[in-house]
Coordinates of C-alpha atoms in Angstrom, one line a residue:
X1 CA -19.1 32.2 45.1
X2 CA -19.2 35.1 47.5
X3 CA -19.9 32.8 50.4
X4 CA -16.9 30.5 49.5
X5 CA -14.6 33.5 49.2
X6 CA -15.9 34.9 52.5
X7 CA -15.2 31.6 54.3
X8 CA -11.6 31.6 53.0
X9 CA -11.1 35.2 54.1
X10 CA -12.6 34.3 57.5
X11 CA -10.0 31.5 57.9
X12 CA -7.3 33.9 56.9
X13 CA -8.5 36.5 59.5
X14 CA -8.7 33.8 62.2
X15 CA -5.1 32.7 61.4
X16 CA -3.6 36.2 61.3
X17 CA -5.2 38.7 63.6
X18 CA -2.3 41.2 63.4
X19 CA -3.2 42.7 60.1
X20 CA -7.0 41.9 60.1
X21 CA -8.1 45.6 59.9
X22 CA -6.0 46.3 56.8
X23 CA -7.4 43.2 55.0
X24 CA -11.0 44.2 55.7
X25 CA -10.5 47.8 54.5
X26 CA -9.7 46.7 50.9
X27 CA -12.6 44.3 50.6
X28 CA -16.0 45.2 49.0
X29 CA -18.8 45.8 51.4
X30 CA -20.8 42.6 50.6
X31 CA -17.7 40.3 51.0
X32 CA -16.5 42.2 54.1
X33 CA -19.8 41.8 56.0
X34 CA -20.1 38.1 54.9
X35 CA -16.5 37.5 56.0
X36 CA -17.1 39.1 59.4
X37 CA -20.2 36.9 59.9
X38 CA -18.2 33.8 58.9
X39 CA -15.4 34.8 61.2
X40 CA -17.8 35.3 64.1
X41 CA -19.4 31.9 63.4
X42 CA -16.0 30.2 63.3
X43 CA -15.0 31.8 66.6
X44 CA -18.2 30.6 68.2
X45 CA -17.6 27.1 67.0
X46 CA -14.1 27.1 68.4
X47 CA -15.4 28.4 71.7
X48 CA -18.1 25.7 71.8
X49 CA -15.5 23.0 71.1
X50 CA -13.3 24.4 73.9
X51 CA -16.2 24.4 76.5
X52 CA -18.3 21.4 75.5
X53 CA -15.9 19.3 73.6
X54 CA -15.9 18.4 69.9
X55 CA -18.7 15.9 70.0
X56 CA -21.3 18.1 71.6
X57 CA -20.5 21.1 69.4
X58 CA -20.7 18.9 66.3
X59 CA -24.1 17.5 67.4
X60 CA -25.4 21.0 68.2
X61 CA -24.5 22.1 64.7
X62 CA -26.1 19.0 63.2
X63 CA -29.3 19.7 65.1
X64 CA -29.3 23.3 63.9
X65 CA -28.8 22.2 60.3
X66 CA -31.6 19.6 60.7
X67 CA -34.0 22.1 62.2
X68 CA -33.4 24.6 59.3
X69 CA -33.8 21.9 56.7
X70 CA -37.1 20.8 58.3
X71 CA -38.4 24.3 58.5
X72 CA -37.5 24.9 54.9
X73 CA -39.2 21.7 53.7
X74 CA -42.4 22.6 55.5
X75 CA -42.6 26.1 54.0
X76 CA -42.0 25.0 50.4
X77 CA -45.2 24.9 48.4
X78 CA -46.1 22.7 45.4
X79 CA -46.8 24.8 42.4
X80 CA -50.5 24.7 41.2
X81 CA -51.3 22.7 38.1
X82 CA -51.3 24.5 34.8
X83 CA -54.5 25.4 32.9
X84 CA -53.8 22.6 30.4
X85 CA -53.3 20.0 33.2
X86 CA -56.6 21.1 34.8
X87 CA -58.3 20.8 31.4
X88 CA -57.1 17.2 31.0
X89 CA -58.2 16.3 34.5
X90 CA -61.7 17.7 33.8
X91 CA -62.1 15.4 30.7
X92 CA -63.7 11.9 31.0
X93 CA -61.5 9.1 32.2
X94 CA -61.5 7.2 28.9
X95 CA -60.1 10.3 27.1
X96 CA -57.3 11.3 29.5
X97 CA -54.8 8.6 28.4
X98 CA -55.0 9.8 24.8
X99 CA -54.6 13.4 25.8
X100 CA -51.6 12.5 28.0
X101 CA -50.1 10.5 25.2
X102 CA -50.1 13.6 23.0
X103 CA -48.9 15.8 25.9
X104 CA -51.9 18.0 25.9
X105 CA -51.3 18.6 29.6
X106 CA -47.8 19.8 28.9
X107 CA -48.1 22.3 26.0
X108 CA -44.6 23.8 26.2
X109 CA -43.5 21.7 23.1
X110 CA -46.4 23.1 21.0
X111 CA -45.4 26.7 22.0
X112 CA -41.8 26.0 21.1
X113 CA -42.9 25.0 17.6
X114 CA -45.4 27.8 17.2
X115 CA -43.4 30.8 18.3
X116 CA -40.7 30.7 15.7
X117 CA -43.3 30.5 12.9
X118 CA -45.4 33.2 14.5
X119 CA -42.4 35.5 14.9
X120 CA -41.6 35.0 11.2
X121 CA -45.2 35.8 10.2
X122 CA -45.0 38.9 12.3
X123 CA -41.8 40.0 10.6
X124 CA -43.3 39.4 7.2
X125 CA -46.3 41.7 7.8
X126 CA -46.4 45.1 6.1
X127 CA -45.2 48.0 8.3
X128 CA -48.1 49.3 10.4
X129 CA -50.2 46.1 9.9
X130 CA -51.0 43.2 12.1
X131 CA -49.7 39.7 11.2
X132 CA -51.9 37.5 9.1
X133 CA -54.4 35.9 11.5
X134 CA -55.1 33.0 9.1
X135 CA -51.5 32.1 8.9
X136 CA -51.1 32.3 12.7
X137 CA -54.0 29.9 13.2
X138 CA -52.6 27.5 10.6
X139 CA -49.2 27.5 12.2
X140 CA -50.8 27.1 15.7
X141 CA -52.9 24.1 14.6
X142 CA -50.0 22.5 12.7
X143 CA -47.7 22.9 15.7
X144 CA -50.2 21.3 18.0
X145 CA -50.9 18.3 15.7
X146 CA -47.3 17.6 14.7
X147 CA -46.0 18.0 18.3
X148 CA -48.6 15.4 19.4
X149 CA -47.6 13.1 16.6
X150 CA -43.9 13.5 17.6
X151 CA -44.7 12.6 21.3
X152 CA -46.6 9.5 20.2
X153 CA -43.6 8.4 18.0
X154 CA -41.2 9.1 20.9
X155 CA -43.3 7.0 23.3
X156 CA -43.6 4.1 20.8
X157 CA -39.8 4.1 20.3
X158 CA -39.0 4.2 24.0
X159 CA -42.0 2.2 25.4
X160 CA -39.8 -0.7 26.6
X161 CA -37.3 1.6 28.3
X162 CA -40.0 3.9 29.8
X163 CA -41.6 0.9 31.6
X164 CA -38.3 0.5 33.6
X165 CA -38.0 4.1 34.7
X166 CA -40.0 5.4 37.6
X167 CA -40.5 8.8 36.0
X168 CA -42.0 7.5 32.8
X169 CA -43.6 4.2 33.9
X170 CA -47.0 5.8 34.3
X171 CA -47.2 7.1 30.7
X172 CA -50.1 5.7 28.7
X173 CA -48.1 3.3 26.6
X174 CA -45.8 1.7 29.2
X175 CA -48.7 1.4 31.7
X176 CA -50.9 -0.3 29.2
X177 CA -53.6 2.3 29.1
X178 CA -53.1 2.7 25.3
X179 CA -52.0 -0.1 23.0
X180 CA -49.3 0.3 20.4
X181 CA -51.8 -0.4 17.6
X182 CA -54.0 2.5 18.7
X183 CA -50.9 4.7 19.2
X184 CA -49.8 4.0 15.6
X185 CA -53.3 4.8 14.3
X186 CA -53.2 8.1 16.3
X187 CA -50.0 9.1 14.5
X188 CA -51.8 8.5 11.2
X189 CA -54.8 10.6 12.3
X190 CA -52.5 13.5 13.4
X191 CA -50.6 13.3 10.1
X192 CA -53.8 13.3 8.0
X193 CA -55.2 16.2 10.0
X194 CA -52.0 18.2 9.5
X195 CA -51.8 17.5 5.7
X196 CA -54.5 20.0 4.7
X197 CA -52.7 22.7 6.7
X198 CA -49.5 21.9 4.8
X199 CA -51.2 22.1 1.4
X200 CA -53.0 25.3 2.3
X201 CA -49.7 27.1 2.8
X202 CA -48.7 27.0 -0.8
X203 CA -50.8 29.6 -2.4
X204 CA -48.5 30.3 -5.3
X205 CA -49.2 28.9 -8.8
X206 CA -46.6 28.4 -11.5
X207 CA -47.6 30.1 -14.8

């Protein structure tokens, strides 16, 4: 926003040099310095067009932009893989498709399910006491299992579409690494594993 405003002010200064000083005095320092740089750059471009012609000045600016883009692309670094992704890569090859199917390598969804419950458990603790560790563990296991089941159901639902998209074509179901029958059975396994957690949360008995 500041850069766009500065370019507009630089054009105004270039068009009206008589009251240039009065305009600069009322501007903030950041916009004033940026406008001056834009004005100097514009003046240099006009001078280059007058000396070398419009084609050469345009090609020079294009070369400068290309050089900066290349230097920026060489200095950019790929972020290192997360701990969960490294764990999946360290597992045997026949296990990796099932772990990727449940998104073990991308645990952000499990955290998004866990933290609201963990925050509620912390708020329910007695003043001066730590949250119930047992409840935190139950919520953590339940979030992990149900998030995995949800990812499998999502891939089953979109398996035909995922195979046509480059970003999702390598997922275990569209790529054929895991069959739909095995995926449905995994949903049942996750549900059965999460059922005891659900039943253990109701500790109240009606009299």
